[in-house]
mmCIF file of C-alpha atoms and ligand atoms in Angstrom:
data_model
loop_
_atom_site.group_PDB
_atom_site.id
_atom_site.type_symbol
_atom_site.label_atom_id
_atom_site.label_comp_id
_atom_site.label_asym_id
_atom_site.label_seq_id
_atom_site.Cartn_x
_atom_site.Cartn_y
_atom_site.Cartn_z
ATOM 1 C CA MET A 197 -8.509 -33.349 -16.297
ATOM 2 C CA ASN A 198 -10.794 -30.778 -17.913
ATOM 3 C CA GLU A 199 -10.877 -27.161 -17.373
ATOM 4 C CA LEU A 200 -14.251 -27.344 -15.456
ATOM 5 C CA THR A 201 -13.108 -29.895 -13.066
ATOM 6 C CA LEU A 202 -9.793 -28.083 -12.527
ATOM 7 C CA GLU A 203 -11.668 -24.986 -11.672
ATOM 8 C CA GLN A 204 -13.977 -26.757 -9.216
ATOM 9 C CA GLU A 205 -10.985 -28.301 -7.461
ATOM 10 C CA PHE A 206 -9.274 -24.820 -7.312
ATOM 11 C CA GLN A 207 -12.475 -23.214 -5.806
ATOM 12 C CA ALA A 208 -12.902 -26.110 -3.325
ATOM 13 C CA LYS A 209 -9.358 -25.486 -2.197
ATOM 14 C CA ILE A 210 -9.968 -21.842 -1.681
ATOM 15 C CA ASP A 211 -13.187 -22.504 0.145
ATOM 16 C CA ALA A 212 -11.317 -24.808 2.501
ATOM 17 C CA ASP A 213 -8.987 -21.869 3.163
ATOM 18 C CA LEU A 214 -5.995 -23.705 1.765
ATOM 19 C CA LYS A 215 -3.352 -21.660 0.037
ATOM 20 C CA ILE A 216 -2.768 -21.546 -3.736
ATOM 21 C CA GLU A 217 0.960 -21.920 -4.439
ATOM 22 C CA PRO A 218 2.877 -20.748 -7.658
ATOM 23 C CA LYS A 219 2.947 -24.318 -9.250
ATOM 24 C CA ASP A 220 -0.753 -25.182 -8.609
ATOM 25 C CA TRP A 221 -3.185 -24.865 -11.454
ATOM 26 C CA MET A 222 -5.126 -21.655 -11.222
ATOM 27 C CA PRO A 223 -7.661 -19.824 -13.696
ATOM 28 C CA ASP A 224 -5.890 -17.357 -15.871
ATOM 29 C CA ALA A 225 -8.248 -14.593 -14.500
ATOM 30 C CA TYR A 226 -7.108 -15.372 -10.865
ATOM 31 C CA ARG A 227 -3.436 -14.988 -12.061
ATOM 32 C CA LYS A 228 -4.082 -11.768 -13.820
ATOM 33 C CA THR A 229 -5.971 -10.411 -10.933
ATOM 34 C CA LEU A 230 -3.192 -11.212 -8.645
ATOM 35 C CA ILE A 231 -0.532 -9.641 -10.895
ATOM 36 C CA ARG A 232 -2.619 -6.492 -11.038
ATOM 37 C CA GLN A 233 -3.181 -6.209 -7.308
ATOM 38 C CA ILE A 234 0.195 -7.240 -6.003
ATOM 39 C CA SER A 235 2.045 -5.235 -8.579
ATOM 40 C CA GLN A 236 -0.028 -2.273 -7.993
ATOM 41 C CA HIS A 237 0.760 -2.766 -4.234
ATOM 42 C CA ALA A 238 4.546 -3.033 -4.912
ATOM 43 C CA HIS A 239 4.526 0.163 -7.046
ATOM 44 C CA SER A 240 2.743 1.956 -4.147
ATOM 45 C CA GLU A 241 5.499 0.989 -1.795
ATOM 46 C CA ILE A 242 8.131 2.253 -4.097
ATOM 47 C CA VAL A 243 6.288 5.577 -5.063
ATOM 48 C CA GLY A 244 5.375 5.865 -1.461
ATOM 49 C CA MET A 245 9.141 6.334 -0.597
ATOM 50 C CA LEU A 246 9.134 9.664 -2.455
ATOM 51 C CA PRO A 247 6.908 11.993 -0.350
ATOM 52 C CA GLU A 248 8.802 10.986 2.735
ATOM 53 C CA GLY A 249 12.330 10.733 1.249
ATOM 54 C CA ASN A 250 11.817 14.551 0.788
ATOM 55 C CA TRP A 251 11.883 15.000 4.485
ATOM 56 C CA ILE A 252 14.960 12.989 5.578
ATOM 57 C CA SER A 253 17.309 15.616 5.208
ATOM 58 C CA ARG A 254 15.018 18.037 7.052
ATOM 59 C CA ALA A 255 13.864 16.051 9.892
ATOM 60 C CA PRO A 256 13.887 18.057 13.135
ATOM 61 C CA SER A 257 16.465 15.794 15.134
ATOM 62 C CA LEU A 258 18.800 12.845 14.567
ATOM 63 C CA ARG A 259 16.362 10.470 16.114
ATOM 64 C CA ARG A 260 13.554 11.420 13.993
ATOM 65 C CA LYS A 261 16.057 11.273 10.891
ATOM 66 C CA VAL A 262 17.042 7.685 11.896
ATOM 67 C CA ALA A 263 13.561 6.535 12.393
ATOM 68 C CA LEU A 264 12.264 8.146 8.933
ATOM 69 C CA LEU A 265 15.293 6.631 7.126
ATOM 70 C CA ALA A 266 14.487 3.176 8.556
ATOM 71 C CA LYS A 267 10.781 3.559 7.461
ATOM 72 C CA VAL A 268 11.623 4.506 3.954
ATOM 73 C CA GLN A 269 14.202 1.715 3.679
ATOM 74 C CA ASP A 270 11.587 -0.624 4.951
ATOM 75 C CA GLU A 271 9.046 0.539 2.135
ATOM 76 C CA GLY A 272 11.854 -0.199 -0.420
ATOM 77 C CA GLY A 273 12.123 -3.600 1.038
ATOM 78 C CA HIS A 274 8.273 -4.052 1.065
ATOM 79 C CA GLY A 275 8.306 -3.236 -2.728
ATOM 80 C CA LEU A 276 10.957 -6.015 -3.193
ATOM 81 C CA TYR A 277 8.996 -8.781 -1.485
ATOM 82 C CA LEU A 278 5.949 -7.703 -3.479
ATOM 83 C CA TYR A 279 7.676 -7.663 -6.756
ATOM 84 C CA SER A 280 9.184 -11.112 -5.934
ATOM 85 C CA ALA A 281 5.672 -12.413 -5.071
ATOM 86 C CA THR A 282 4.508 -11.055 -8.523
ATOM 87 C CA GLU A 283 7.312 -12.845 -10.281
ATOM 88 C CA THR A 284 6.150 -16.249 -8.924
ATOM 89 C CA LEU A 285 3.014 -15.759 -11.160
ATOM 90 C CA GLY A 286 5.330 -15.686 -14.223
ATOM 91 C CA ILE A 287 5.915 -12.166 -15.074
ATOM 92 C CA ASP A 288 9.135 -10.267 -15.282
ATOM 93 C CA ARG A 289 9.854 -7.462 -12.678
ATOM 94 C CA GLU A 290 11.231 -5.122 -15.562
ATOM 95 C CA GLU A 291 8.054 -5.404 -17.474
ATOM 96 C CA LEU A 292 5.936 -4.367 -14.323
ATOM 97 C CA ILE A 293 8.263 -1.452 -13.783
ATOM 98 C CA GLU A 294 7.973 -0.417 -17.456
ATOM 99 C CA ASP A 295 4.056 -0.429 -16.866
ATOM 100 C CA LEU A 296 4.418 1.706 -13.892
ATOM 101 C CA HIS A 297 6.640 4.280 -15.831
ATOM 102 C CA SER A 298 4.425 4.374 -18.805
ATOM 103 C CA GLY A 299 1.254 5.170 -16.817
ATOM 104 C CA LYS A 300 -0.413 1.738 -17.625
ATOM 105 C CA ALA A 301 -0.121 0.385 -14.012
ATOM 106 C CA LYS A 302 -1.734 2.033 -11.079
ATOM 107 C CA TYR A 303 -0.375 2.880 -7.754
ATOM 108 C CA SER A 304 -2.116 4.082 -4.578
ATOM 109 C CA SER A 305 -3.780 7.453 -5.004
ATOM 110 C CA ILE A 306 -2.588 8.658 -1.754
ATOM 111 C CA PHE A 307 1.116 9.255 -2.982
ATOM 112 C CA ASN A 308 -0.121 12.050 -5.315
ATOM 113 C CA TYR A 309 -0.510 14.374 -2.456
ATOM 114 C CA PRO A 310 2.308 16.688 -1.363
ATOM 115 C CA SER A 311 3.984 16.498 1.874
ATOM 116 C CA LEU A 312 4.278 20.214 2.805
ATOM 117 C CA ASN A 313 5.875 20.274 6.250
ATOM 118 C CA TRP A 314 6.982 18.227 8.973
ATOM 119 C CA ALA A 315 3.482 17.429 10.513
ATOM 120 C CA ASP A 316 2.704 15.633 7.086
ATOM 121 C CA ILE A 317 5.281 13.122 7.942
ATOM 122 C CA GLY A 318 3.346 12.365 11.173
ATOM 123 C CA ALA A 319 0.086 12.308 9.399
ATOM 124 C CA ILE A 320 1.341 9.986 6.745
ATOM 125 C CA GLY A 321 2.707 7.562 9.362
ATOM 126 C CA TRP A 322 -0.652 7.774 11.481
ATOM 127 C CA LEU A 323 -3.267 7.938 8.657
ATOM 128 C CA VAL A 324 -1.578 6.551 5.516
ATOM 129 C CA ASP A 325 0.273 3.492 7.281
ATOM 130 C CA GLY A 326 -2.797 3.095 9.655
ATOM 131 C CA ALA A 327 -5.182 2.536 6.503
ATOM 132 C CA ALA A 328 -2.537 0.506 4.948
ATOM 133 C CA ILE A 329 -2.389 -1.910 7.900
ATOM 134 C CA MET A 330 -6.107 -2.059 8.307
ATOM 135 C CA ASN A 331 -6.178 -3.312 4.508
ATOM 136 C CA GLN A 332 -3.068 -5.371 4.681
ATOM 137 C CA VAL A 333 -4.005 -7.367 7.980
ATOM 138 C CA ALA A 334 -6.726 -8.861 6.161
ATOM 139 C CA LEU A 335 -4.344 -9.608 3.261
ATOM 140 C CA CYS A 336 -2.380 -11.859 5.533
ATOM 141 C CA ARG A 337 -5.126 -14.312 5.014
ATOM 142 C CA THR A 338 -5.275 -13.839 1.229
ATOM 143 C CA SER A 339 -5.578 -17.118 -0.884
ATOM 144 C CA TYR A 340 -2.236 -16.939 -2.738
ATOM 145 C CA GLY A 341 0.512 -18.258 -0.513
ATOM 146 C CA PRO A 342 3.454 -15.946 -1.579
ATOM 147 C CA TYR A 343 1.318 -12.851 -1.270
ATOM 148 C CA ALA A 344 0.129 -13.870 2.184
ATOM 149 C CA ARG A 345 3.497 -14.599 3.546
ATOM 150 C CA ALA A 346 4.912 -11.392 2.096
ATOM 151 C CA MET A 347 2.084 -9.373 3.930
ATOM 152 C CA VAL A 348 2.791 -11.045 7.316
ATOM 153 C CA ARG A 349 6.322 -9.577 7.324
ATOM 154 C CA ILE A 350 5.122 -6.209 5.898
ATOM 155 C CA CYS A 351 2.415 -5.785 8.465
ATOM 156 C CA LYS A 352 4.850 -6.139 11.392
ATOM 157 C CA GLU A 353 6.943 -3.369 9.902
ATOM 158 C CA GLU A 354 3.888 -1.265 9.198
ATOM 159 C CA SER A 355 2.791 -1.043 12.679
ATOM 160 C CA PHE A 356 6.114 0.544 13.601
ATOM 161 C CA HIS A 357 5.736 3.057 10.896
ATOM 162 C CA GLN A 358 2.224 3.789 12.286
ATOM 163 C CA ARG A 359 3.466 4.432 15.862
ATOM 164 C CA GLN A 360 6.429 6.602 14.489
ATOM 165 C CA GLY A 361 3.715 8.870 12.758
ATOM 166 C CA TYR A 362 1.412 8.913 15.789
ATOM 167 C CA GLU A 363 4.299 9.831 18.063
ATOM 168 C CA ILE A 364 5.401 12.732 15.877
ATOM 169 C CA LEU A 365 1.782 14.234 16.043
ATOM 170 C CA LEU A 366 1.616 13.643 19.793
ATOM 171 C CA SER A 367 4.903 15.813 20.315
ATOM 172 C CA LEU A 368 3.421 18.450 18.004
ATOM 173 C CA CYS A 369 0.155 18.462 19.767
ATOM 174 C CA ARG A 370 1.740 18.793 23.100
ATOM 175 C CA GLY A 371 4.039 21.595 21.896
ATOM 176 C CA THR A 372 3.243 25.160 21.109
ATOM 177 C CA GLU A 373 0.268 26.609 19.595
ATOM 178 C CA VAL A 374 1.759 26.788 16.111
ATOM 179 C CA GLN A 375 2.790 23.275 16.164
ATOM 180 C CA LYS A 376 -0.609 22.085 17.131
ATOM 181 C CA ARG A 377 -1.930 24.178 14.113
ATOM 182 C CA MET A 378 0.541 22.350 11.961
ATOM 183 C CA ALA A 379 -0.733 19.063 13.036
ATOM 184 C CA GLN A 380 -4.466 20.073 12.555
ATOM 185 C CA ASP A 381 -3.456 21.440 9.155
ATOM 186 C CA ALA A 382 -1.901 18.084 8.055
ATOM 187 C CA ILE A 383 -4.897 16.070 9.302
ATOM 188 C CA ASN A 384 -7.345 18.508 7.306
ATOM 189 C CA ARG A 385 -5.372 17.547 4.132
ATOM 190 C CA TRP A 386 -4.593 13.840 4.739
ATOM 191 C CA TRP A 387 -7.957 12.682 6.234
ATOM 192 C CA TRP A 388 -10.088 12.371 3.098
ATOM 193 C CA PRO A 389 -7.436 10.809 0.788
ATOM 194 C CA SER A 390 -6.517 8.348 3.384
ATOM 195 C CA LEU A 391 -10.265 7.128 3.192
ATOM 196 C CA MET A 392 -9.866 6.927 -0.496
ATOM 197 C CA MET A 393 -6.999 4.426 -0.295
ATOM 198 C CA PHE A 394 -9.541 1.718 0.474
ATOM 199 C CA GLY A 395 -10.889 1.932 -2.965
ATOM 200 C CA PRO A 396 -14.253 2.962 -4.560
ATOM 201 C CA PRO A 397 -17.560 2.089 -2.629
ATOM 202 C CA ASP A 398 -18.525 -1.566 -2.835
ATOM 203 C CA THR A 399 -21.378 -0.477 -5.241
ATOM 204 C CA ASP A 400 -18.835 0.831 -7.717
ATOM 205 C CA SER A 401 -15.967 -1.552 -7.144
ATOM 206 C CA PRO A 402 -15.623 -3.869 -10.363
ATOM 207 C CA ASN A 403 -13.241 -6.245 -9.052
ATOM 208 C CA SER A 404 -14.470 -6.737 -5.471
ATOM 209 C CA GLU A 405 -17.133 -9.515 -5.890
ATOM 210 C CA GLN A 406 -14.774 -12.014 -7.846
ATOM 211 C CA SER A 407 -11.922 -11.045 -5.552
ATOM 212 C CA MET A 408 -13.817 -12.012 -2.503
ATOM 213 C CA LYS A 409 -14.931 -15.225 -4.079
ATOM 214 C CA TRP A 410 -11.400 -16.217 -4.592
ATOM 215 C CA ARG A 411 -10.561 -14.906 -1.188
ATOM 216 C CA ILE A 412 -7.965 -12.562 -2.606
ATOM 217 C CA LYS A 413 -9.709 -9.790 -0.561
ATOM 218 C CA ARG A 414 -11.198 -11.032 2.547
ATOM 219 C CA GLN A 415 -13.123 -7.872 3.381
ATOM 220 C CA SER A 416 -14.925 -5.247 1.093
ATOM 221 C CA ASN A 417 -13.534 -1.697 0.524
ATOM 222 C CA ASP A 418 -16.385 -0.256 2.562
ATOM 223 C CA GLU A 419 -16.107 -2.662 5.513
ATOM 224 C CA LEU A 420 -12.265 -1.762 5.809
ATOM 225 C CA ARG A 421 -12.868 1.869 5.520
ATOM 226 C CA GLN A 422 -15.606 1.850 8.314
ATOM 227 C CA ARG A 423 -13.125 -0.154 10.506
ATOM 228 C CA PHE A 424 -10.419 2.541 9.893
ATOM 229 C CA ILE A 425 -12.638 5.268 10.742
ATOM 230 C CA ASP A 426 -13.940 3.520 13.826
ATOM 231 C CA MET A 427 -10.382 2.853 15.018
ATOM 232 C CA THR A 428 -8.850 6.352 14.147
ATOM 233 C CA VAL A 429 -11.519 8.770 15.437
ATOM 234 C CA PRO A 430 -10.677 7.847 19.072
ATOM 235 C CA GLN A 431 -6.965 8.297 18.388
ATOM 236 C CA ALA A 432 -7.679 11.656 16.924
ATOM 237 C CA ASP A 433 -9.687 12.653 20.153
ATOM 238 C CA PHE A 434 -6.653 11.677 22.174
ATOM 239 C CA LEU A 435 -4.435 13.952 20.318
ATOM 240 C CA GLY A 436 -6.910 16.662 20.550
ATOM 241 C CA LEU A 437 -7.300 17.066 16.783
ATOM 242 C CA VAL A 438 -10.508 17.491 14.978
ATOM 243 C CA VAL A 439 -11.465 15.135 12.229
ATOM 244 C CA PRO A 440 -12.391 17.312 9.341
ATOM 245 C CA ASP A 441 -15.896 16.013 8.741
ATOM 246 C CA PRO A 442 -18.635 17.751 10.170
ATOM 247 C CA GLN A 443 -20.960 14.947 9.602
ATOM 248 C CA LEU A 444 -18.855 12.440 11.673
ATOM 249 C CA LYS A 445 -20.928 11.186 14.443
ATOM 250 C CA TRP A 446 -21.169 7.953 16.589
ATOM 251 C CA ASN A 447 -24.157 5.919 15.734
ATOM 252 C CA GLU A 448 -25.229 3.826 18.690
ATOM 253 C CA GLU A 449 -27.520 1.666 16.790
ATOM 254 C CA ARG A 450 -25.072 0.671 14.236
ATOM 255 C CA GLY A 451 -22.186 0.637 16.560
ATOM 256 C CA HIS A 452 -20.194 2.560 14.051
ATOM 257 C CA TYR A 453 -19.342 6.051 13.311
ATOM 258 C CA ASP A 454 -21.446 7.879 10.544
ATOM 259 C CA PHE A 455 -19.464 10.008 8.176
ATOM 260 C CA GLY A 456 -19.837 12.505 5.368
ATOM 261 C CA PRO A 457 -19.682 11.851 1.682
ATOM 262 C CA ILE A 458 -16.314 11.213 0.099
ATOM 263 C CA ASP A 459 -15.308 13.151 -3.061
ATOM 264 C CA TRP A 460 -15.216 10.351 -5.639
ATOM 265 C CA GLU A 461 -14.784 12.841 -8.418
ATOM 266 C CA GLU A 462 -11.404 13.903 -6.809
ATOM 267 C CA PHE A 463 -10.443 10.265 -6.492
ATOM 268 C CA ARG A 464 -11.273 9.476 -10.256
ATOM 269 C CA ASN A 465 -9.237 12.419 -11.254
ATOM 270 C CA VAL A 466 -6.112 11.396 -9.293
ATOM 271 C CA LEU A 467 -6.422 8.029 -10.819
ATOM 272 C CA LYS A 468 -6.602 9.595 -14.371
ATOM 273 C CA GLY A 469 -3.125 11.179 -13.614
ATOM 274 C CA ASN A 470 -4.442 14.630 -12.544
ATOM 275 C CA GLY A 471 -3.582 14.824 -9.023
ATOM 276 C CA GLN A 472 -1.404 17.435 -7.540
ATOM 277 C CA CYS A 473 1.955 15.306 -7.720
ATOM 278 C CA ASN A 474 1.308 12.560 -10.368
ATOM 279 C CA ARG A 475 3.643 14.038 -12.868
ATOM 280 C CA GLN A 476 6.247 14.870 -10.318
ATOM 281 C CA ARG A 477 6.225 11.415 -8.740
ATOM 282 C CA MET A 478 6.676 9.551 -12.064
ATOM 283 C CA LYS A 479 9.481 12.056 -13.217
ATOM 284 C CA ASP A 480 11.419 11.305 -9.860
ATOM 285 C CA ARG A 481 10.590 7.659 -10.086
ATOM 286 C CA ILE A 482 12.004 7.278 -13.767
ATOM 287 C CA LYS A 483 15.061 9.401 -12.782
ATOM 288 C CA ALA A 484 15.671 7.160 -9.739
ATOM 289 C CA HIS A 485 15.301 4.107 -11.930
ATOM 290 C CA GLU A 486 17.691 5.448 -14.788
ATOM 291 C CA GLU A 487 20.343 6.478 -12.293
ATOM 292 C CA GLY A 488 20.304 3.164 -10.660
ATOM 293 C CA ALA A 489 20.992 1.203 -13.850
ATOM 294 C CA TRP A 490 24.689 0.869 -12.986
ATOM 295 C CA VAL A 491 23.759 -0.837 -9.730
ATOM 296 C CA ARG A 492 21.526 -3.400 -11.363
ATOM 297 C CA GLU A 493 24.156 -3.924 -14.119
ATOM 298 C CA ALA A 494 26.922 -4.576 -11.410
ATOM 299 C CA ALA A 495 24.795 -6.867 -9.513
ATOM 300 C CA MET A 496 23.844 -8.788 -12.608
ATOM 301 C CA ALA A 497 27.522 -9.094 -13.397
ATOM 302 C CA TYR A 498 28.488 -10.235 -9.863
ATOM 303 C CA ALA A 499 25.802 -12.969 -9.976
ATOM 304 C CA GLU A 500 26.910 -14.194 -13.387
ATOM 305 C CA LYS A 501 30.390 -14.306 -12.362
ATOM 306 C CA ARG A 502 29.523 -16.361 -9.198
ATOM 307 C CA SER A 503 27.521 -18.741 -11.005
ATOM 308 C CA ARG A 504 30.220 -19.209 -13.524
ATOM 309 C CA ARG A 505 32.703 -19.885 -10.776
ATOM 310 C CA GLN A 506 30.312 -22.342 -9.176
ATOM 311 C CA GLU A 507 29.953 -24.329 -12.493
ATOM 312 C CA GLN A 508 33.780 -24.467 -12.652
ATOM 313 C CA VAL A 509 34.003 -25.896 -9.108
ATOM 314 C CA SER A 510 31.364 -28.410 -9.558
ATOM 315 C CA SER A 511 32.875 -29.596 -12.899
ATOM 316 C CA VAL A 512 36.217 -29.909 -11.281
ATOM 317 C CA ALA A 513 34.655 -31.961 -8.456
HETATM 318 N N1 LIG B 85 -5.458 4.129 -5.649
HETATM 319 O O1 LIG B 85 -12.430 -2.707 -7.926
HETATM 320 P P1 LIG B 85 -11.564 -2.045 -7.075
HETATM 321 C C1 LIG B 85 1.302 1.613 0.780
HETATM 322 C C2 LIG B 85 -8.334 0.958 -8.647
HETATM 323 S S1 LIG B 85 -0.467 1.575 0.968
HETATM 324 C C3 LIG B 85 -5.352 3.841 -6.915
HETATM 325 O O2 LIG B 85 -12.177 -1.835 -5.790
HETATM 326 P P2 LIG B 85 -9.488 -3.847 -6.161
HETATM 327 C C4 LIG B 85 2.134 2.285 1.653
HETATM 328 C C5 LIG B 85 -8.196 -0.409 -8.504
HETATM 329 O O3 LIG B 85 -6.819 -0.915 -8.748
HETATM 330 C C6 LIG B 85 -1.238 1.301 -0.495
HETATM 331 N N2 LIG B 85 -6.104 2.808 -7.627
HETATM 332 O O4 LIG B 85 -10.204 -2.676 -7.100
HETATM 333 C C7 LIG B 85 1.697 2.912 2.930
HETATM 334 C C8 LIG B 85 -8.919 -0.833 -9.890
HETATM 335 O O5 LIG B 85 -8.204 -0.527 -11.003
HETATM 336 P P3 LIG B 85 -8.120 -1.507 -12.233
HETATM 337 C C9 LIG B 85 -1.170 0.121 -1.359
HETATM 338 C C10 LIG B 85 -7.004 2.300 -6.829
HETATM 339 O O6 LIG B 85 -8.289 -4.164 -6.629
HETATM 340 C C11 LIG B 85 2.639 3.648 3.376
HETATM 341 C C12 LIG B 85 -10.012 0.301 -9.663
HETATM 342 O O7 LIG B 85 -9.617 1.287 -8.892
HETATM 343 N N3 LIG B 85 -1.905 -0.870 -0.860
HETATM 344 O O8 LIG B 85 1.688 0.690 -0.004
HETATM 345 O O9 LIG B 85 -10.563 -4.897 -5.915
HETATM 346 C C13 LIG B 85 3.787 3.891 2.901
HETATM 347 C C14 LIG B 85 -11.420 -0.270 -9.164
HETATM 348 O O10 LIG B 85 -11.229 -0.572 -7.800
HETATM 349 C C15 LIG B 85 -7.344 2.655 -5.578
HETATM 350 C C16 LIG B 85 -2.423 -1.909 -1.643
HETATM 351 O O11 LIG B 85 -2.266 -1.896 -2.900
HETATM 352 C C17 LIG B 85 -6.514 3.654 -4.944
HETATM 353 N N4 LIG B 85 -6.615 3.923 -3.583
HETATM 354 O O12 LIG B 85 -9.484 -3.021 -4.749
HETATM 355 C C18 LIG B 85 4.273 3.357 1.815
HETATM 356 C C19 LIG B 85 -3.181 -3.093 -1.026
HETATM 357 N N5 LIG B 85 -8.245 1.974 -5.153
HETATM 358 O O13 LIG B 85 -6.714 -2.076 -12.139
HETATM 359 C C20 LIG B 85 3.396 2.462 1.182
HETATM 360 C C21 LIG B 85 -3.569 -4.082 -1.856
HETATM 361 C C22 LIG B 85 -8.815 1.234 -6.225
HETATM 362 O O14 LIG B 85 -9.283 -2.468 -12.106
HETATM 363 N N6 LIG B 85 -4.585 -3.640 -2.741
HETATM 364 N N7 LIG B 85 -8.121 1.537 -7.096
HETATM 365 O O15 LIG B 85 -8.101 -0.513 -13.469
HETATM 366 C C23 LIG B 85 -5.885 -3.929 -2.465
HETATM 367 O O16 LIG B 85 -6.282 -4.269 -1.373
HETATM 368 C C24 LIG B 85 -6.931 -3.461 -3.535
HETATM 369 O O17 LIG B 85 -6.294 -3.496 -4.802
HETATM 370 C C25 LIG B 85 -7.667 -2.261 -3.341
HETATM 371 C C26 LIG B 85 -8.549 -2.114 -4.512
HETATM 372 C C27 LIG B 85 -8.495 -2.334 -2.131
HETATM 373 C C28 LIG B 85 -6.644 -1.049 -3.244
#
């Protein structure tokens, strides 16, 4: 079969909402786009453990500590599912991790902001995980089978994470005046970066059009961002917190909230490596990777020993 027919069959499969599986034929550009997006997503999960990990030893109660520990552990697990999904596309995990550490690969802009106090852990759960879910529920129907299946499991866990964050903020907002001020301060700092998680505006998103045609992305960056704002503003009202956007206003005609301009210059700057925590995050990630080398070596040695033993057993049988 020639390339054109293969490509037409591939697109027809996508248009019929069938999943593409690892051994199916796929255009090289589809494979590359998936490797880029899924590995960026995996890196985000792993780097996303850092700002929260800082607070495990300082959580205000045993209950909060256990919940945060479980959340951070889930994120490590999400990274593993996603690295595994990327590997089905014929790339090695070590290579992906090297690209992250060398600064070649991107990870979500949001994790380059600092978590300054306990209220930030609430804001991360509510806003960051809330934005992640909004984006990831759409990805449960993405066209590549292994990615879609990983996302189903991830989304189930993310919804606990979001509730964990909201509950922290609810407690603070029902607490003392100082606690409420802490919650408001955290929202003031995390609101705009959370909106940036959805990526640049549709008019400035080079990958969107093709990714939507391939149904890797099911909704555009702006559609998901708007949906997130519409869902989150009433939740902020319930907490009694003010969303830090003076232009935020319900638009009856559109059936959506209007909102003020996003500082895309700040976004681009963070992507270039100049955010508040980019350097610190990469330093911590590389250190953790180096310190974990013995665990990877021990796991490999164990796996090799087991497979040698299995070979011996089957040759005797
Ligand atoms: N940060 O053409 P576009 C989580 C890049 S949640 C950094 O629109 P695309 C977690 C983009 O990669 C976060 N880079 O791209 C939550 C592209 O760069 P290149 C992770 C960004 O791919 C809680 C360029 O800008 N979630 O993990 O069509 C706790 C142009 O953009 C960002 C995911 O990764 C950004 N915010 O759409 C722990 C979800 N936005 O490679 C962990 C999966 C854009 O062309 N990913 N860029 O140079 C996606 O859905 C899509 O990749 C995006 C971007 C919507 C993010």
